[in-house]
Tab-separated table of C-alpha atoms and ligand atoms in Angstrom:
chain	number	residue	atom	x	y	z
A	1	UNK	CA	-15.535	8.818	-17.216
A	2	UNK	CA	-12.827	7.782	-14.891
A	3	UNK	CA	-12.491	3.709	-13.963
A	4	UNK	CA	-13.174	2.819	-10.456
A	5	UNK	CA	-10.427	1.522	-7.955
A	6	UNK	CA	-11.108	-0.012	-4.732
A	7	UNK	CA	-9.054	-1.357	-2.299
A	8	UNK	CA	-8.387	-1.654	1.293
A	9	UNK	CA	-6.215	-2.616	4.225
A	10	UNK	CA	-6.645	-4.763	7.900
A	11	UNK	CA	-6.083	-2.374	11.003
A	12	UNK	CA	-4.682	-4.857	12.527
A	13	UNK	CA	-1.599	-2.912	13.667
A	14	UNK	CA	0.572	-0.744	12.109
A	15	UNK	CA	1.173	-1.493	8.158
A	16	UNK	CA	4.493	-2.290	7.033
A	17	UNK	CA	6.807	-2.589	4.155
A	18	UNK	CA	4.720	-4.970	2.270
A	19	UNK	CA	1.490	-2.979	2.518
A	20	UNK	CA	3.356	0.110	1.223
A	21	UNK	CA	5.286	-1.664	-2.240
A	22	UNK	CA	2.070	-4.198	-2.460
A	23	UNK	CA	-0.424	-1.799	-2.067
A	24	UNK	CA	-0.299	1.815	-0.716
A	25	UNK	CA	2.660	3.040	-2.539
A	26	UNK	CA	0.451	1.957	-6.027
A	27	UNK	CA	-2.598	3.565	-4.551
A	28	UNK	CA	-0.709	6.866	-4.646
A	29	UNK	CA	0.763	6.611	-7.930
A	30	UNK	CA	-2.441	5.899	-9.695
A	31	UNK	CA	-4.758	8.433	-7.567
A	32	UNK	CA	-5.055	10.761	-10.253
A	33	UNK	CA	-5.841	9.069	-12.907
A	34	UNK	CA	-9.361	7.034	-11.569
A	35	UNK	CA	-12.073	7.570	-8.706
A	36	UNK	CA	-10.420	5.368	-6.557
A	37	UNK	CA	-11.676	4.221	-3.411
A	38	UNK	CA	-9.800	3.690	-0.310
A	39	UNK	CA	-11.346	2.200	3.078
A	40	UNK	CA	-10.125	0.453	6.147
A	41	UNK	CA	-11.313	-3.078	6.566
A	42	UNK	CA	-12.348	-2.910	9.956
A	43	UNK	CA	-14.810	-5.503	9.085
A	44	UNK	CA	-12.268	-8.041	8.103
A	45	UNK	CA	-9.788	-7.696	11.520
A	46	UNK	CA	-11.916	-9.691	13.837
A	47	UNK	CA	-11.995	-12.318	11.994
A	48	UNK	CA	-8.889	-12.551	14.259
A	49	UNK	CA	-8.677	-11.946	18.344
A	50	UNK	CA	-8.017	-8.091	18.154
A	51	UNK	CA	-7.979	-6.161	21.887
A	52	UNK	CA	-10.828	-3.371	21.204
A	53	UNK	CA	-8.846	-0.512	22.790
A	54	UNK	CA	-5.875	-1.692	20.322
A	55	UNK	CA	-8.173	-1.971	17.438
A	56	UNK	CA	-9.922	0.912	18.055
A	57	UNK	CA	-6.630	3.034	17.822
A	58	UNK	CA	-4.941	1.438	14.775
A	59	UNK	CA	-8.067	2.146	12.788
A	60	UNK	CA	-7.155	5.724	13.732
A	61	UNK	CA	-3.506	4.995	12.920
A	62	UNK	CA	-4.446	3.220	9.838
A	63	UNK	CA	-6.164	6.780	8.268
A	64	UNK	CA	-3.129	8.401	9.242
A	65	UNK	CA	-0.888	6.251	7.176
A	66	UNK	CA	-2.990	6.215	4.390
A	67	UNK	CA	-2.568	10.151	4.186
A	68	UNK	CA	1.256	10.232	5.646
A	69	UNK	CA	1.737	7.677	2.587
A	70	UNK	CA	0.449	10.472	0.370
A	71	UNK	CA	-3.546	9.685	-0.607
A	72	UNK	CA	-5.236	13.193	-1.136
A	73	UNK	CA	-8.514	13.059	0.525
A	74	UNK	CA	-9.912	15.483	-1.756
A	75	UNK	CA	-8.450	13.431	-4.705
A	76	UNK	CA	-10.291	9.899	-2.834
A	77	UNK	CA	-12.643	8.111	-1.496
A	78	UNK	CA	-11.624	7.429	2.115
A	79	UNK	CA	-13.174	5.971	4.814
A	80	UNK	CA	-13.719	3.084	7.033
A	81	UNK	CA	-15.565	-0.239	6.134
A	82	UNK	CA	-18.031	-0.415	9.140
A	83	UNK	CA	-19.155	3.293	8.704
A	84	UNK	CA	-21.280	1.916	4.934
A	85	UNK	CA	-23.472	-0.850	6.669
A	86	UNK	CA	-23.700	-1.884	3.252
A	87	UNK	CA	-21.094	-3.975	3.275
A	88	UNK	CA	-22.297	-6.645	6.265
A	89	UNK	CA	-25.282	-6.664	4.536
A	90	UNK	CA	-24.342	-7.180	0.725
A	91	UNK	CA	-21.716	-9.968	2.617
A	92	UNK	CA	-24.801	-11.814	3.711
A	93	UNK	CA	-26.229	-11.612	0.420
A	94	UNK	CA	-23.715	-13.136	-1.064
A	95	UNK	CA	-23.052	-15.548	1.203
A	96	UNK	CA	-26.341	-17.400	-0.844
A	97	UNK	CA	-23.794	-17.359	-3.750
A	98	UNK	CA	-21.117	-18.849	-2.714
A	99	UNK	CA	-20.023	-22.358	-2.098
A	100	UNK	CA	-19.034	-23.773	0.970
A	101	UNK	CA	-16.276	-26.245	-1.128
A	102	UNK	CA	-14.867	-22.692	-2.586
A	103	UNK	CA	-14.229	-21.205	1.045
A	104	UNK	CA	-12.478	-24.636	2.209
A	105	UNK	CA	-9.852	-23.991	-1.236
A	106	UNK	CA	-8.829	-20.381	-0.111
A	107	UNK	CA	-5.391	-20.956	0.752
A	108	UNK	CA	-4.928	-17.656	3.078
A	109	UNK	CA	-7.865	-19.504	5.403
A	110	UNK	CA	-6.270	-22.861	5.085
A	111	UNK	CA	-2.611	-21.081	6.523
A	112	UNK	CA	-4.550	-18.445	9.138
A	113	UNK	CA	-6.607	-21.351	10.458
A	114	UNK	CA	-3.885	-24.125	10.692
A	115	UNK	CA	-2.444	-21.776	13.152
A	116	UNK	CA	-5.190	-21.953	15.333
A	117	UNK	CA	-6.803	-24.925	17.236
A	118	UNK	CA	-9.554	-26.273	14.986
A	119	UNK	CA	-12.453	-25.818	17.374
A	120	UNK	CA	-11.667	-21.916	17.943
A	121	UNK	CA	-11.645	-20.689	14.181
A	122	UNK	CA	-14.186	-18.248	13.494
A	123	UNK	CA	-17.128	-18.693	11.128
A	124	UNK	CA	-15.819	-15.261	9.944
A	125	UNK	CA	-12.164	-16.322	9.333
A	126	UNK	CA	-13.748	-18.868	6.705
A	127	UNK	CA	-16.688	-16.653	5.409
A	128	UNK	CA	-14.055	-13.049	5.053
A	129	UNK	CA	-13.626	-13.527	0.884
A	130	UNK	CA	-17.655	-13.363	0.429
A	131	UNK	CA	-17.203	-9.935	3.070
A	132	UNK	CA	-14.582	-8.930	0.498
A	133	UNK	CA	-16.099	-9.406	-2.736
A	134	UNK	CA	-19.341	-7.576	-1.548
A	135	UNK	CA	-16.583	-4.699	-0.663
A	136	UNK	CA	-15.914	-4.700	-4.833
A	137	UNK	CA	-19.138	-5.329	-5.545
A	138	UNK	CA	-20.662	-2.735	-4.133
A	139	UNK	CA	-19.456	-0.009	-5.895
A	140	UNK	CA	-18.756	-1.274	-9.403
A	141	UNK	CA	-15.172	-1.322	-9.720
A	142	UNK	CA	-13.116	-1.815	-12.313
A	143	UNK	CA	-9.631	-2.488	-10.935
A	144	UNK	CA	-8.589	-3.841	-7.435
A	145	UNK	CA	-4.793	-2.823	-6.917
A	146	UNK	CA	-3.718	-5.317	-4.440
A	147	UNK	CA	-0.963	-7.597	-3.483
A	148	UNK	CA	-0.359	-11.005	-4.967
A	149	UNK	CA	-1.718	-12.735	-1.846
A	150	UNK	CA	-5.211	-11.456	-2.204
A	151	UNK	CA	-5.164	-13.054	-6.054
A	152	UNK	CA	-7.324	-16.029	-4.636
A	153	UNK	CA	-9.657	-13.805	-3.187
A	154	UNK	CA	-10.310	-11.513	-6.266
A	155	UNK	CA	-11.087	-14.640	-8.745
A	156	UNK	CA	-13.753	-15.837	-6.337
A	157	UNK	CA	-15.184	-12.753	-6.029
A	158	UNK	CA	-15.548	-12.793	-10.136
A	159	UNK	CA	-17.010	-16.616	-9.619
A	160	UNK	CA	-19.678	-15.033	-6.973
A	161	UNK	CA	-20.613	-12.169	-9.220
A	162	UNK	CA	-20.885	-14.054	-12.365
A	163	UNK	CA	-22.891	-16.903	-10.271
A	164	UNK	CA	-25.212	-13.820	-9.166
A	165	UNK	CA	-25.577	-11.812	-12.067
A	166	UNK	CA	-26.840	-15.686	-14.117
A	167	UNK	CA	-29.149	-16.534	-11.246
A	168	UNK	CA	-30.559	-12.600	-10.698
A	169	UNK	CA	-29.707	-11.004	-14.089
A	170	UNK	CA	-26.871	-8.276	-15.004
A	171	UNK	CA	-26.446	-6.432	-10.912
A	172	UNK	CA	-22.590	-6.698	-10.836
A	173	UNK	CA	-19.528	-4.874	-12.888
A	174	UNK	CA	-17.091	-8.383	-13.055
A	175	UNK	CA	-13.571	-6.735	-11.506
A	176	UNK	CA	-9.978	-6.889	-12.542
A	177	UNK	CA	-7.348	-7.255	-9.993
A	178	UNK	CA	-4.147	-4.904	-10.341
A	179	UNK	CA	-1.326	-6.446	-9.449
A	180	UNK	CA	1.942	-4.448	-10.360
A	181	UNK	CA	5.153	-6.612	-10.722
A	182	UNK	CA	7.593	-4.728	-8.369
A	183	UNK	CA	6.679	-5.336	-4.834
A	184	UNK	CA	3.958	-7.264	-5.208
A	185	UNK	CA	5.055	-10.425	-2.767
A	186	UNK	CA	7.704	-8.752	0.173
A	187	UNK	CA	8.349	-11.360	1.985
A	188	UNK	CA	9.328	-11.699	5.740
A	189	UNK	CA	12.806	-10.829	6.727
A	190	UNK	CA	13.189	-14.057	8.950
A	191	UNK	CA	11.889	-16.917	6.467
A	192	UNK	CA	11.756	-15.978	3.391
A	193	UNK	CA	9.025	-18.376	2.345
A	194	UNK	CA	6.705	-16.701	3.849
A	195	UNK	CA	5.085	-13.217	3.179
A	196	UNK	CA	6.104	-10.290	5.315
A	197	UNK	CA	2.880	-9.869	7.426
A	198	UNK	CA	2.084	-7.627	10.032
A	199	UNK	CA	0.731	-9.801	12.664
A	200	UNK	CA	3.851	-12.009	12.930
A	201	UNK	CA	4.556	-13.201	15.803
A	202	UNK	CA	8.287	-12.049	15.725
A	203	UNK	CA	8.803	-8.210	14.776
A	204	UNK	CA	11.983	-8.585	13.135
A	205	UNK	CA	10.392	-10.641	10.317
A	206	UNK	CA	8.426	-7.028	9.207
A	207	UNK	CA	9.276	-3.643	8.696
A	208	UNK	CA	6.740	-1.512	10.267
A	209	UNK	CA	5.884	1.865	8.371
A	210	UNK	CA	6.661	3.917	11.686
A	211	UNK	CA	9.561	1.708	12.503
A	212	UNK	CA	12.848	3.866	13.856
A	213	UNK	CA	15.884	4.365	11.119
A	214	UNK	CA	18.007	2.565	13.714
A	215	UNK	CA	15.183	0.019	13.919
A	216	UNK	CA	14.954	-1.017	10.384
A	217	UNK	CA	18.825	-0.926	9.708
A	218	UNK	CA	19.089	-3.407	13.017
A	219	UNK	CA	16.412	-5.557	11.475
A	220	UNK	CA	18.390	-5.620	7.738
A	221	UNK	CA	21.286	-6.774	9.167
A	222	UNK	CA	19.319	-9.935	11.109
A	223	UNK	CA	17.525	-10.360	8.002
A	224	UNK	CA	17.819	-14.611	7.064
A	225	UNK	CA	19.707	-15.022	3.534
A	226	UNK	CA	21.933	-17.831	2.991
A	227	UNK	CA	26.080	-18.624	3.285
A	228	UNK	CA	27.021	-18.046	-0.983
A	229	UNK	CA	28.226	-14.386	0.011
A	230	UNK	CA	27.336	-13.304	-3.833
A	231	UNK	CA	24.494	-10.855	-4.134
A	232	UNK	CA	22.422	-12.769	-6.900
A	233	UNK	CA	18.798	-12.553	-7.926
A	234	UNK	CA	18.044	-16.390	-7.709
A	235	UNK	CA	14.942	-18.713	-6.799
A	236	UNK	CA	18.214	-20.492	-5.027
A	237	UNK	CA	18.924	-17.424	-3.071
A	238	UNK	CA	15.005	-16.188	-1.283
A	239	UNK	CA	16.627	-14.075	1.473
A	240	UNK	CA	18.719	-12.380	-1.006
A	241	UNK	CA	16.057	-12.392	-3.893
A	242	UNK	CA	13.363	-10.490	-1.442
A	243	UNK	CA	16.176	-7.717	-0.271
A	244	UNK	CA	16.673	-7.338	-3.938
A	245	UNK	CA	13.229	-7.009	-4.598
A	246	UNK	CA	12.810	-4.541	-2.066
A	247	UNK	CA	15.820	-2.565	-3.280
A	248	UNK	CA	14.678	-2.351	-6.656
A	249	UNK	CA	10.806	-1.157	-5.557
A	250	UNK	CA	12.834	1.987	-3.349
A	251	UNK	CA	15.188	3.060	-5.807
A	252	UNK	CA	13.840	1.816	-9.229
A	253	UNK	CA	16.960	0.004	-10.512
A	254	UNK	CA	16.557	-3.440	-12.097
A	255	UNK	CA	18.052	-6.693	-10.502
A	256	UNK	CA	20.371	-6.667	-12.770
A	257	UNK	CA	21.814	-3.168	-11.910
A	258	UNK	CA	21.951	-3.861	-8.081
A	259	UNK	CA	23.557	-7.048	-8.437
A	260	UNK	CA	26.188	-5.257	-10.476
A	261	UNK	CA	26.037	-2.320	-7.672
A	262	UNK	CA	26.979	-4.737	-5.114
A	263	UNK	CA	29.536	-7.076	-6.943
A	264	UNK	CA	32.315	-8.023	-5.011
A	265	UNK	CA	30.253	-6.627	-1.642
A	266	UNK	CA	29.433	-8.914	1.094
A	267	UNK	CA	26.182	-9.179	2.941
A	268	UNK	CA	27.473	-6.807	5.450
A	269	UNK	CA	27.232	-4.051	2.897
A	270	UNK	CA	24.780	-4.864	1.000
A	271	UNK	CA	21.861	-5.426	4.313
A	272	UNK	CA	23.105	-2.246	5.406
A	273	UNK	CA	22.663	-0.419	2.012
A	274	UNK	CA	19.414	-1.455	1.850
A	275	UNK	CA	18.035	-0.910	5.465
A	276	UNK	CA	19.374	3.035	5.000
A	277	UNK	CA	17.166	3.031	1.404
A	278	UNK	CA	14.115	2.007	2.968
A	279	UNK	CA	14.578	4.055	6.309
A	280	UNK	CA	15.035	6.798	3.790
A	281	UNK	CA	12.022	6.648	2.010
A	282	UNK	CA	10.051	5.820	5.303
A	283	UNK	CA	10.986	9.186	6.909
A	284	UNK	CA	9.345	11.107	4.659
A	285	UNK	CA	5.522	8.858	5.562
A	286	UNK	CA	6.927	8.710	9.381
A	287	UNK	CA	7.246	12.988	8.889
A	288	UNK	CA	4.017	13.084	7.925
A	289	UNK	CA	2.467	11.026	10.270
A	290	UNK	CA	4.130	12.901	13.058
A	291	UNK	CA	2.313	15.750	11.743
A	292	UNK	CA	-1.028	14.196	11.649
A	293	UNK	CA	-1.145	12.323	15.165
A	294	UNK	CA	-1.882	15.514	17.180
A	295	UNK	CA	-5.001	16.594	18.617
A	296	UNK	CA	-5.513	19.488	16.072
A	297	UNK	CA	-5.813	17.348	13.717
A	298	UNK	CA	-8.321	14.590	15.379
A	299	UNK	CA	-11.117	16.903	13.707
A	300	UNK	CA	-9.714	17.110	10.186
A	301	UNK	CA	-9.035	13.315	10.728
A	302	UNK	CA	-12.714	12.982	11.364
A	303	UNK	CA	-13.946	15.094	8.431
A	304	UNK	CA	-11.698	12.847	6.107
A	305	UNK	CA	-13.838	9.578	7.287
A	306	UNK	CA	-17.105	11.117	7.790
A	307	UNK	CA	-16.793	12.753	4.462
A	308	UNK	CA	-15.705	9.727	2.587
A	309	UNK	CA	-18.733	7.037	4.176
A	310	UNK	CA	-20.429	10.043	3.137
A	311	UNK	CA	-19.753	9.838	-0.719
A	312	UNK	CA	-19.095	5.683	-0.492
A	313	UNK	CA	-22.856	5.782	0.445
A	314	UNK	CA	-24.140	7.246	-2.651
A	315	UNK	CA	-23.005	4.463	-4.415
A	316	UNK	CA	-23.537	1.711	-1.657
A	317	UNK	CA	-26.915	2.810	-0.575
A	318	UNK	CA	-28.781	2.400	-4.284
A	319	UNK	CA	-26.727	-0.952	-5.311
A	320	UNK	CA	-27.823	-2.578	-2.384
A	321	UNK	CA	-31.187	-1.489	-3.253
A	322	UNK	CA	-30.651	-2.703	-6.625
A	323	UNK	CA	-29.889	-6.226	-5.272
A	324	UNK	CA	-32.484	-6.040	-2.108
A	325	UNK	CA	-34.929	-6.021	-5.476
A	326	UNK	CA	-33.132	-8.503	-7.722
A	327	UNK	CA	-33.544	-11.110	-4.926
A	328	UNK	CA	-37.044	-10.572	-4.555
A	329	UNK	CA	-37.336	-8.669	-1.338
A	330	UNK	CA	-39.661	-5.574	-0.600
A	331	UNK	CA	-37.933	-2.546	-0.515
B	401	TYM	P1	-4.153	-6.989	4.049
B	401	TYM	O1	-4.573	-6.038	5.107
B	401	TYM	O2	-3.614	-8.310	4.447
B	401	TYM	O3	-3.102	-6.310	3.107
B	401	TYM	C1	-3.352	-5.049	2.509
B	401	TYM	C2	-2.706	-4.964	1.145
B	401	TYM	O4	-1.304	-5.162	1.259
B	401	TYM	C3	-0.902	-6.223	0.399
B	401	TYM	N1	0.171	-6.968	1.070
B	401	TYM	C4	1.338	-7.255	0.524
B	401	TYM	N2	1.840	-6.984	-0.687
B	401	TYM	C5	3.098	-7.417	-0.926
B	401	TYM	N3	3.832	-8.113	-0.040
B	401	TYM	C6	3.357	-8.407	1.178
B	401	TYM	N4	4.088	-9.071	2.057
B	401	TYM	C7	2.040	-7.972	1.508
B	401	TYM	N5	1.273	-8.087	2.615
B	401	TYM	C8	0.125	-7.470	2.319
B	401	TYM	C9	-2.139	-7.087	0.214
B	401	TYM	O5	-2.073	-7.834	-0.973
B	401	TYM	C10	-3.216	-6.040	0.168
B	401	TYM	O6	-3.320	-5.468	-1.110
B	401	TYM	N6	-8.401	-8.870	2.328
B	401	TYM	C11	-7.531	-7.728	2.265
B	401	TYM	C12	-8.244	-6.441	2.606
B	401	TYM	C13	-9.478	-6.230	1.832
B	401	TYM	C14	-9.574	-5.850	0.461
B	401	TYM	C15	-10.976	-5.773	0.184
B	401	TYM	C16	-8.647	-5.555	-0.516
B	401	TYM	C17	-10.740	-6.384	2.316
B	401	TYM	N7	-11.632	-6.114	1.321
B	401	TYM	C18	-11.443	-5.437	-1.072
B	401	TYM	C19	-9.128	-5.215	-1.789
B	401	TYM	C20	-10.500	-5.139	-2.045
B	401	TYM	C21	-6.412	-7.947	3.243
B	401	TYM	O7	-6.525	-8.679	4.190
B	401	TYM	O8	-5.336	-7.190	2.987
């Protein structure tokens, strides 16, 4: 029998270079080879102010990618997070395992919330890991391909099944993140400190998956490295060290072998090189895409969701059951 994969992805606009190398891109390669399980964390996006009509349409957008970027839905699992009301309620559940003093140590809430005024962050901003490990939990997985940010957020969701399964006896499958070297931290184009996100408040820190060739090359070129002039893979060198890293992911040549491709190059050439390489690969998703965003295909779109809450329930529904029992409740 085939492992199980889960994973998923924010609508919270449109997904960009570091979803694809972190995530999507890894989804695809391994889609043959386990019953994988791909959903849209609709759940998870208002833990931040999304504008309905917005949000309504990138979860739309979001399916879309996930095919343009090449998941069969005949091959997976797809479908979108509030569609299995299993999730909310297995999220509650867990809640009763988990530790307020665990929450406070996540560092993604301690950065998302410091950016907000500290009376308007949400319960749900704080609470989101617990609604992400009963996403795992629910269906058993094995492996949870993701990128290095969400590392936190997998070993707490071990901690909360272990805590279960000792208090309630053996419910949950204890999950193994999957975090592939290459691409797994992209970070922004304008400070590269930080990771490339898509709700940045400046666009020309991200590449966007639907982004314009002329777009992405523009946003190379402004992309913050540093005044050595030397194309170097060094800890000294971030700016340069992340365009690397992205260069490597898109054409599969070491550090090593691009630093020797671009010896003796400036910046100039170099920015530009890499901007064409990515624009490259991303017009073969944007292609797709195209193809998909018309209103013939809003009812294959459908069938793709419907279908896939439709399978993600078989499993959901009787696990929940399973728990809804070990916890003592009638059923
Ligand atoms: P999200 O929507 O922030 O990101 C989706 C996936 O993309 C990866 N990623 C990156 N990888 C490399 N470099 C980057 N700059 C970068 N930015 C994002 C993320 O690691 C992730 O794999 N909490 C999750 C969604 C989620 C989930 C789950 C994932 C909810 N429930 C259960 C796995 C299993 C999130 O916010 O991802």
């Amino acid at each position: 029998m085939k492992q199980t994969i889960l994973s998923g992805i924010q609508p919270s606009g449109i997904l960009t270079l570091g979803n694809y190398l972190g995530a999507l891109r890894n989804w695809v390669a391994i889609q043959n080879d386990y019953d994988c399980k791909y959903f849209i964390a609709d759940l998870h996006s208002i833990t931040v102010t999304q504008d309905p009509k917005t949000l309504h349409e990138n979860i739309k957008k979001t399916v879309m990618q996930y095919l343009a970027c090449g998941l069969d839905p005949d091959k997976n699992t797809i479908f979108i997070q509030s569609h299995v009301h299993e999730h909310a309620e297995l999220g509650w559940i867990l809640n009763n395992s988990t530790y307020m003093g665990e929450m406070e140590r996540m560092t993604q809430f301690k950065d998302k919330s410091a950016k907000q005024k500290k009376d308007s962050v949400r319960v749900g901003l704080f609470d989101y890991p617990v609604l992400m490990a009963a996403d795992i939990l629910l269906y058993d997985a094995d492996l949870v391909p993701v990128g290095e940010d969400q590392r936190q957020h997998l070993e707490i969701t071990r901690t909360i099944a272990r805590r279960f399964n000792s208090q309630y006896g053996d419910i949950f499958k204890i999950p193994e993140g999957y975090i592939s070297e290459a691409g797994a931290r992209i970070m922004s184009l304008q400070d590269p400190s930080k990771k490339m996100s898509k709700s940045d408040s400046n666009p020309n820190a991200y590449i966007s998956l639907l982004d314009a060739k002329d777009v992405i090359i523009k946003k190379f070129k402004k992309a913050v490295t540093d005044s050595e002039n030397v194309v170097r893979y060094s800890s000294e060198q971030p700016g340069v060290q992340n365009l690397i890293n992205i260069y490597s992911c898109i054409t599969g040549k070491t550090a090593t072998e691009v630093e020797k491709e671009f010896e003796g190059a400036g910046y100039g050439t170099f920015k530009v090189t890499v901007g064409e390489a990515v624009a490259d690969t991303l017009a073969m998703i944007q292609a797709k895409y195209e193809e998909l965003n018309s209103p013939e295909n809003e009812d294959f779109l459908k069938d793709v969701y419907a279908k896939g809450a439709e399978r993600a329930r078989l499993l959901a529904t009787p696990k929940l059951r399973q728990v809804y029992e070990a916890v003592g409740f009638i059923v």
